[in-house]
Short mmCIF file of C-alpha atoms and ligand atoms in Angstrom, two decimals:
data_model
loop_
_atom_site.label_atom_id
_atom_site.label_comp_id
_atom_site.label_asym_id
_atom_site.label_seq_id
_atom_site.Cartn_x
_atom_site.Cartn_y
_atom_site.Cartn_z
CA MET T 1 166.41 80.79 110.21
CA SER T 2 165.64 82.83 107.18
CA LYS T 3 162.18 84.21 107.16
CA THR T 4 160.56 86.04 104.34
CA ARG T 5 157.74 88.29 105.22
CA THR T 6 155.49 89.23 102.39
CA SER T 7 152.35 91.17 102.16
CA GLY T 8 149.93 92.02 99.47
CA GLY T 9 150.19 89.79 96.43
CA GLY T 10 153.17 87.89 97.75
CA MET T 11 154.93 85.10 95.93
CA GLY T 12 153.21 84.09 92.82
CA GLY T 13 152.13 87.68 92.64
CA GLY T 14 148.86 88.46 91.23
CA ASP T 15 145.31 87.62 91.81
CA MET T 16 144.51 83.99 91.25
CA GLY T 17 141.10 84.48 92.74
CA GLY T 18 137.91 84.76 90.88
CA GLY T 19 136.73 81.23 91.38
CA GLY T 20 134.82 79.69 88.58
CA MET T 21 137.12 76.69 88.28
CA GLY T 22 134.68 74.24 89.74
CA GLY T 23 134.34 73.11 93.31
CA GLY T 24 131.04 74.84 93.67
CA GLY T 25 132.35 78.13 92.30
CA CYS T 26 134.28 78.94 95.42
CA ASN T 27 137.04 81.48 95.35
CA ALA T 28 140.27 80.03 96.61
CA GLY T 29 143.01 82.19 95.10
CA ILE T 30 145.38 84.69 96.61
CA THR T 31 143.72 87.87 97.66
CA GLY T 32 146.14 88.80 100.42
CA ASN T 33 148.42 87.13 102.91
CA CYS T 34 148.63 89.52 105.79
CA GLY T 35 150.73 88.29 108.65
CA LEU T 36 152.03 85.23 106.85
CA HIS T 37 155.68 84.29 106.49
CA ILE T 38 155.79 82.61 103.12
CA ASP T 39 158.84 80.47 102.46
CA ALA T 40 159.89 77.12 101.03
CA PRO T 41 163.36 76.49 102.47
CA ALA T 42 165.53 73.40 102.52
CA THR T 43 164.96 71.12 105.51
CA PRO T 44 167.70 71.70 108.09
CA ASN T 45 169.76 68.69 109.23
CA ARG T 46 168.04 66.50 106.68
CA VAL T 47 168.70 62.79 107.04
CA THR T 48 167.52 59.68 105.23
CA PRO T 49 164.01 58.89 106.48
CA ASP T 50 162.52 55.53 107.41
CA VAL T 51 159.19 56.42 105.84
CA GLU T 52 157.94 59.16 103.53
CA PHE T 53 154.58 60.67 102.66
CA PHE T 54 153.91 62.86 99.66
CA LEU T 55 151.08 65.31 100.19
CA SER T 56 149.77 67.80 97.66
CA THR T 57 147.09 70.33 98.38
CA PHE T 58 143.79 70.62 96.56
CA MET T 59 141.30 73.42 96.98
CA GLN T 60 138.53 72.61 94.57
CA GLY T 61 137.20 69.36 95.88
CA SER T 62 133.56 68.58 96.26
CA GLN T 63 132.04 65.91 98.45
CA VAL T 64 128.47 64.80 98.88
CA ILE T 65 127.70 64.45 102.57
CA ASN T 66 124.22 63.23 103.42
CA GLY T 67 122.98 64.47 100.03
CA VAL T 68 124.59 67.91 100.27
CA GLU T 69 127.42 68.87 97.93
CA VAL T 70 130.12 70.37 100.13
CA PRO T 71 133.13 72.26 98.72
CA VAL T 72 136.21 70.79 100.39
CA TRP T 73 139.97 71.33 100.48
CA GLY T 74 142.58 68.87 101.61
CA PHE T 75 145.70 66.88 100.95
CA ASN T 76 146.03 64.17 98.36
CA MET T 77 148.59 61.49 99.04
CA GLY T 78 150.70 60.28 96.17
CA GLY T 79 153.77 58.27 95.47
CA GLY T 80 156.59 59.64 93.45
CA ILE T 81 160.25 60.00 94.27
CA ASP T 82 160.79 63.51 93.00
CA GLY T 83 159.32 65.15 96.02
CA MET T 84 156.52 66.54 93.94
CA GLY T 85 153.97 64.06 95.14
CA ASP T 86 151.83 63.12 92.22
CA GLY T 87 148.81 63.84 94.24
CA GLY T 88 147.12 60.59 93.52
CA GLY T 89 143.91 62.45 93.08
CA GLY T 90 144.57 64.89 90.32
CA GLY T 91 146.95 67.54 91.57
CA GLY T 92 145.17 70.56 92.88
CA MET T 93 141.66 69.86 91.71
CA GLY T 94 139.64 67.07 93.29
CA GLY T 95 140.11 65.15 96.48
CA ALA T 96 138.28 63.96 99.54
CA MET T 97 138.01 64.96 103.18
CA PRO T 98 139.36 63.88 105.54
CA SER T 99 142.78 63.52 103.96
CA PRO T 100 144.37 60.06 103.78
CA PRO T 101 145.71 58.59 107.02
CA MET T 102 149.41 58.43 107.83
CA ARG T 103 150.59 55.39 109.75
CA VAL T 104 154.10 54.92 111.07
CA ARG T 105 155.90 53.01 113.77
CA GLN T 106 157.41 54.36 116.96
CA GLY T 107 161.07 55.25 116.48
CA GLN T 108 160.85 55.98 112.77
CA ILE T 109 162.10 59.18 111.20
CA VAL T 110 159.41 60.49 108.91
CA HIS T 111 159.50 62.87 105.97
CA THR T 112 156.22 64.52 105.07
CA HIS T 113 156.71 66.17 101.69
CA LEU T 114 154.25 68.98 101.15
CA ASN T 115 153.51 70.33 97.69
CA ALA T 116 151.43 73.45 98.24
CA MET T 117 150.87 74.84 94.77
CA ALA T 118 147.13 74.53 94.26
CA MET T 119 145.52 77.89 93.56
CA MET T 120 148.79 79.51 94.67
CA ALA T 121 147.59 79.41 98.24
CA PRO T 122 149.99 78.69 101.11
CA HIS T 123 149.43 75.82 103.52
CA THR T 124 151.40 73.85 106.10
CA VAL T 125 151.31 70.40 107.66
CA HIS T 126 151.16 70.41 111.44
CA HIS T 127 151.44 66.92 112.94
CA HIS T 128 149.24 67.55 115.97
CA GLY T 129 150.65 66.06 119.15
CA ILE T 130 154.06 65.41 117.66
CA GLU T 131 156.88 67.54 119.00
CA PRO T 132 159.42 68.29 116.26
CA ASP T 133 161.62 71.39 116.17
CA THR T 134 160.09 74.73 115.27
CA PHE T 135 161.15 74.51 111.63
CA ASN T 136 159.20 71.28 111.20
CA ASP T 137 156.18 72.03 113.34
CA GLY T 138 154.10 73.48 110.51
CA VAL T 139 152.89 76.39 112.65
CA GLY T 140 153.40 79.37 110.37
CA HIS T 141 153.30 81.93 113.16
CA TYR T 142 156.52 80.46 114.53
CA SER T 143 158.24 79.48 111.30
CA PHE T 144 156.81 79.87 107.79
CA ASP T 145 153.84 79.12 105.59
CA VAL T 146 154.61 77.02 102.54
CA LEU T 147 153.91 78.18 99.02
CA GLY T 148 155.78 75.65 96.93
CA GLU T 149 157.39 72.64 98.55
CA TYR T 150 158.76 71.76 101.94
CA THR T 151 159.78 68.51 103.59
CA TYR T 152 158.81 68.19 107.25
CA GLN T 153 161.22 65.95 109.17
CA TRP T 154 160.04 64.45 112.43
CA ARG T 155 160.42 61.42 114.63
CA ALA T 156 157.55 59.22 115.77
CA SER T 157 158.47 59.12 119.43
CA GLN T 158 155.31 57.86 121.15
CA ALA T 159 152.73 55.36 119.91
CA GLY T 160 149.21 56.71 119.87
CA THR T 161 146.42 58.40 117.94
CA TYR T 162 147.16 61.78 116.42
CA PHE T 163 146.07 63.79 113.43
CA TYR T 164 147.69 66.20 111.01
CA HIS T 165 146.20 69.41 109.70
CA CYS T 166 147.01 72.63 107.89
CA HIS T 167 147.93 75.51 110.19
CA VAL T 168 147.30 78.45 107.85
CA ASN T 169 144.16 80.39 108.79
CA THR T 170 143.69 77.25 110.81
CA VAL T 171 140.11 77.46 111.90
CA LEU T 172 139.00 77.74 108.28
CA HIS T 173 141.44 75.34 106.62
CA ALA T 174 140.74 72.58 109.12
CA GLU T 175 137.01 73.13 108.69
CA MET T 176 137.42 72.77 104.93
CA GLY T 177 138.86 69.30 105.40
CA MET T 178 142.62 69.81 105.54
CA TYR T 179 143.19 67.11 108.16
CA GLY T 180 143.78 63.39 108.38
CA ALA T 181 144.43 60.69 110.95
CA LEU T 182 147.99 60.00 112.08
CA ILE T 183 148.58 56.70 113.83
CA ILE T 184 151.84 55.72 115.48
CA ASP T 185 152.09 52.01 116.21
CA PRO T 186 154.43 50.79 118.93
CA PRO T 187 157.68 49.04 117.95
CA GLU T 188 155.79 45.72 118.06
CA GLY T 189 153.48 46.97 115.31
CA PRO T 190 149.66 47.07 115.08
CA GLY T 191 147.82 44.95 117.63
CA ARG T 192 149.07 46.86 120.64
CA VAL T 193 148.07 50.39 121.54
CA TYR T 194 151.49 51.33 122.87
CA GLN T 195 154.74 49.61 123.80
CA ASN T 196 154.04 46.76 126.23
CA GLY T 197 150.50 48.13 126.36
CA PRO T 198 147.01 46.68 125.86
CA THR T 199 146.36 44.46 122.85
CA TYR T 200 143.45 44.57 120.43
CA ASP T 201 142.01 42.30 117.75
CA VAL T 202 139.85 44.75 115.81
CA GLU T 203 140.55 48.42 115.19
CA ALA T 204 138.32 51.30 114.15
CA ILE T 205 139.30 54.91 113.50
CA TRP T 206 136.58 57.54 113.68
CA ALA T 207 137.25 61.19 112.88
CA VAL T 208 134.03 62.95 113.84
CA ASP T 209 133.41 66.36 112.32
CA ASP T 210 130.78 69.08 112.00
CA ILE T 211 130.22 71.30 108.96
CA ASP T 212 128.83 74.81 108.63
CA MET T 213 128.10 75.32 104.93
CA ASN T 214 128.34 79.09 105.36
CA TRP T 215 132.08 78.69 105.83
CA HIS T 216 132.66 76.54 102.76
CA CYS T 217 132.80 79.22 100.10
CA LEU T 218 135.15 81.52 101.96
CA PRO T 219 138.55 82.33 100.39
CA TRP T 220 141.61 80.70 101.97
CA ASP T 221 142.68 83.98 103.58
CA ALA T 222 139.27 85.00 104.93
CA ALA T 223 139.78 87.64 107.66
CA LEU T 224 143.59 87.29 107.60
CA CYS T 225 143.83 90.94 106.59
CA GLY T 226 141.19 92.01 109.08
CA GLY T 227 137.49 92.39 108.74
CA ASP T 228 134.80 90.02 109.87
CA ALA T 229 134.42 86.80 107.90
CA GLY T 230 132.13 85.29 110.50
CA LEU T 231 134.75 82.85 111.77
CA ASN T 232 133.52 83.48 115.30
CA ASN T 233 130.10 82.17 114.37
CA PHE T 234 129.87 78.44 113.75
CA ASN T 235 126.53 76.79 113.20
CA PRO T 236 126.99 73.30 111.81
CA GLU T 237 124.13 71.61 110.02
CA LEU T 238 126.00 68.61 108.64
CA PHE T 239 127.80 65.96 110.65
CA CYS T 240 130.12 63.24 109.51
CA ILE T 241 132.34 60.37 110.56
CA ASN T 242 135.37 59.88 108.31
CA GLY T 243 133.70 62.22 105.81
CA LEU T 244 130.52 60.12 105.59
CA GLY T 245 127.13 61.59 106.44
CA GLU T 246 124.39 60.05 108.51
CA ASP T 247 122.96 58.30 105.43
CA LEU T 248 126.02 56.02 105.41
CA THR T 249 127.55 55.88 108.87
CA GLU T 250 125.36 53.01 110.08
CA THR T 251 126.16 50.78 107.10
CA ASP T 252 129.46 51.76 105.48
CA ALA T 253 132.39 49.49 106.29
CA ALA T 254 134.66 52.53 106.60
CA VAL T 255 132.89 53.40 109.85
CA VAL T 256 130.84 50.46 111.14
CA VAL T 257 132.68 48.19 113.55
CA ASN T 258 132.39 44.46 112.88
CA ALA T 259 133.69 42.12 115.57
CA SER T 260 132.95 38.83 117.32
CA VAL T 261 132.02 38.18 120.92
CA GLY T 262 135.18 38.04 123.00
CA GLN T 263 137.33 40.07 120.63
CA ARG T 264 139.05 43.16 121.91
CA VAL T 265 137.91 46.17 119.88
CA LEU T 266 140.01 49.35 119.83
CA LEU T 267 138.20 52.54 118.87
CA ARG T 268 140.51 55.44 118.04
CA TYR T 269 138.24 58.47 118.36
CA ILE T 270 139.47 61.73 116.83
CA MET T 271 137.36 64.75 117.75
CA ALA T 272 137.69 66.67 114.49
CA GLY T 273 134.84 69.13 115.01
CA TYR T 274 134.37 72.47 116.73
CA VAL T 275 131.25 72.00 118.84
CA PRO T 276 131.12 69.64 121.84
CA GLN T 277 130.38 65.99 121.04
CA LYS T 278 128.87 63.55 123.51
CA VAL T 279 129.33 59.91 122.58
CA LYS T 280 126.80 57.47 124.01
CA PHE T 281 128.00 53.87 124.03
CA PRO T 282 125.33 51.20 124.44
CA ALA T 283 125.47 49.11 127.59
CA ALA T 284 125.60 45.95 125.47
CA LEU T 285 129.20 46.76 124.57
CA GLY T 286 130.19 46.30 128.20
CA PRO T 287 132.57 48.38 130.29
CA ILE T 288 134.74 50.89 128.41
CA GLN T 289 138.49 50.75 128.96
CA VAL T 290 140.07 54.17 128.42
CA VAL T 291 143.68 53.23 127.70
CA ALA T 292 145.12 56.45 126.27
CA GLU T 293 144.20 60.04 125.54
CA ASP T 294 145.75 62.55 123.17
CA GLY T 295 148.49 60.15 122.12
CA ARG T 296 149.64 59.37 125.64
CA PRO T 297 148.92 56.24 127.71
CA LEU T 298 147.01 56.82 130.92
CA PRO T 299 149.02 55.96 134.04
CA ALA T 300 146.52 53.14 134.56
CA VAL T 301 143.69 51.94 132.35
CA GLN T 302 140.49 53.68 133.45
CA THR T 303 137.36 51.53 133.22
CA LEU T 304 134.02 53.28 132.71
CA PRO T 305 130.76 51.46 133.45
CA ALA T 306 128.82 49.92 130.57
CA GLY T 307 126.57 52.50 128.92
CA SER T 308 128.79 55.46 129.76
CA GLU T 309 128.87 58.70 127.82
CA ILE T 310 132.05 60.60 126.98
CA LEU T 311 132.05 64.33 126.26
CA MET T 312 134.65 65.29 123.64
CA THR T 313 136.12 68.71 123.00
CA PRO T 314 137.99 69.82 119.84
CA ALA T 315 141.18 67.97 118.87
CA GLU T 316 140.89 65.39 121.65
CA ARG T 317 141.72 61.78 120.89
CA TYR T 318 140.65 58.77 122.89
CA GLU T 319 141.77 55.17 122.61
CA LEU T 320 138.93 53.03 123.93
CA ILE T 321 138.83 49.24 124.22
CA PHE T 322 135.63 47.20 124.33
CA GLU T 323 135.23 43.49 124.94
CA PRO T 324 131.60 42.85 123.97
CA GLN T 325 130.10 39.66 125.39
CA THR T 326 126.75 39.89 123.61
CA ALA T 327 125.99 39.41 119.92
CA GLY T 328 123.84 41.96 118.17
CA SER T 329 123.85 45.25 116.28
CA PHE T 330 124.33 48.13 118.68
CA PRO T 331 124.05 51.83 117.81
CA VAL T 332 126.57 54.38 119.04
CA GLU T 333 125.04 57.84 119.08
CA ILE T 334 127.05 61.04 118.94
CA ASP T 335 125.22 64.22 119.91
CA PHE T 336 126.47 67.69 118.97
CA PHE T 337 125.90 70.77 121.12
CA ASP T 338 125.96 74.52 120.61
CA TYR T 339 129.40 75.67 121.80
CA ARG T 340 127.95 78.89 123.20
CA ALA T 341 125.75 77.23 125.80
CA ALA T 342 126.84 77.81 129.35
CA SER T 343 128.57 74.96 131.09
CA GLY T 344 126.09 72.40 132.31
CA SER T 345 123.35 73.52 129.95
CA LEU T 346 124.24 71.82 126.70
CA ARG T 347 121.87 72.54 123.82
CA LYS T 348 121.73 69.71 121.28
CA ILE T 349 121.98 70.81 117.66
CA GLY T 350 122.51 67.55 115.83
CA ALA T 351 123.43 63.89 115.98
CA ILE T 352 124.99 61.09 113.98
CA ARG T 353 125.11 57.37 114.61
CA SER T 354 127.20 54.41 113.77
CA ARG T 355 127.09 50.79 114.87
CA PHE T 356 129.02 47.99 116.44
CA ASN T 357 127.89 44.74 114.83
CA ILE T 358 128.91 41.91 117.14
CA SER T 359 128.57 38.36 115.87
CU1 CU F 1 145.74 75.29 104.50
#
């Protein structure tokens, strides 16, 4: 594998920093790329894919979350057949977090085309929980960071709930919003969680995140060249589900679950935050069937009593099935805790709610 190690200005040479191009005046240009391996090679052993996604990076987005304007970065998803990925959202400028979902079917060969040109800052796409070869894993430490274009080739080998995210200065880029849901349906298609597995009638996908505004005006390479950018100090004051703040999560159809008595409801929960989350499900929803975790079926479905709480840690995914027998509007409360508290002494720092409306 050819690897190009650059330091200092790197490809694209020159200082694109300075901010001032919108997005809350945040500086997102190249100021250094210590330790990165910047490259944009051809995809080895490239074959014709079954499905393709065209992602382009943006670094000057802005999103109002619960009344607060938050600078965000992410991936826009576009069409296009030239591999450039039109961006769909204005190439490099605006966009929303989280990034658009990818959905494929087990057995498919997938091409994820990345166009990382915005602000001349390198990024990658890591399909978390997927196991491609090193070249296509999107982990720069083991392969390369993309400035330009690269096509990730991977196979969807196991149905389940995953997510994708950038793996450059990961803790910062993921915090900024460079992630999206990745769902692999079984060969039968949507309606089953995995091959020959449990069925569902209604599906909800929640990516639950926490935001520390102090991180959101950092440059893309904060602390990559050393120094202390405060990335060991995370104090979120905003919380969101699918990018929506608490002013919307109990009413917006992108989050609220609407189902009828007797239907089987699948909740795909993606823990997209950094501090522990405890999810409190109301007893009225009935027993909770845990059918899969982290993109893998459990050996046997585990049933938790009605009213159970589940403690989530970063990057976990849970597939939960409910069969509510009672009509009504039931709140689901997610509490957030300081990550520094000693085990067993969780200190609550915030909360967000959504609802299951059962008719
Ligand atoms: Cu990135």
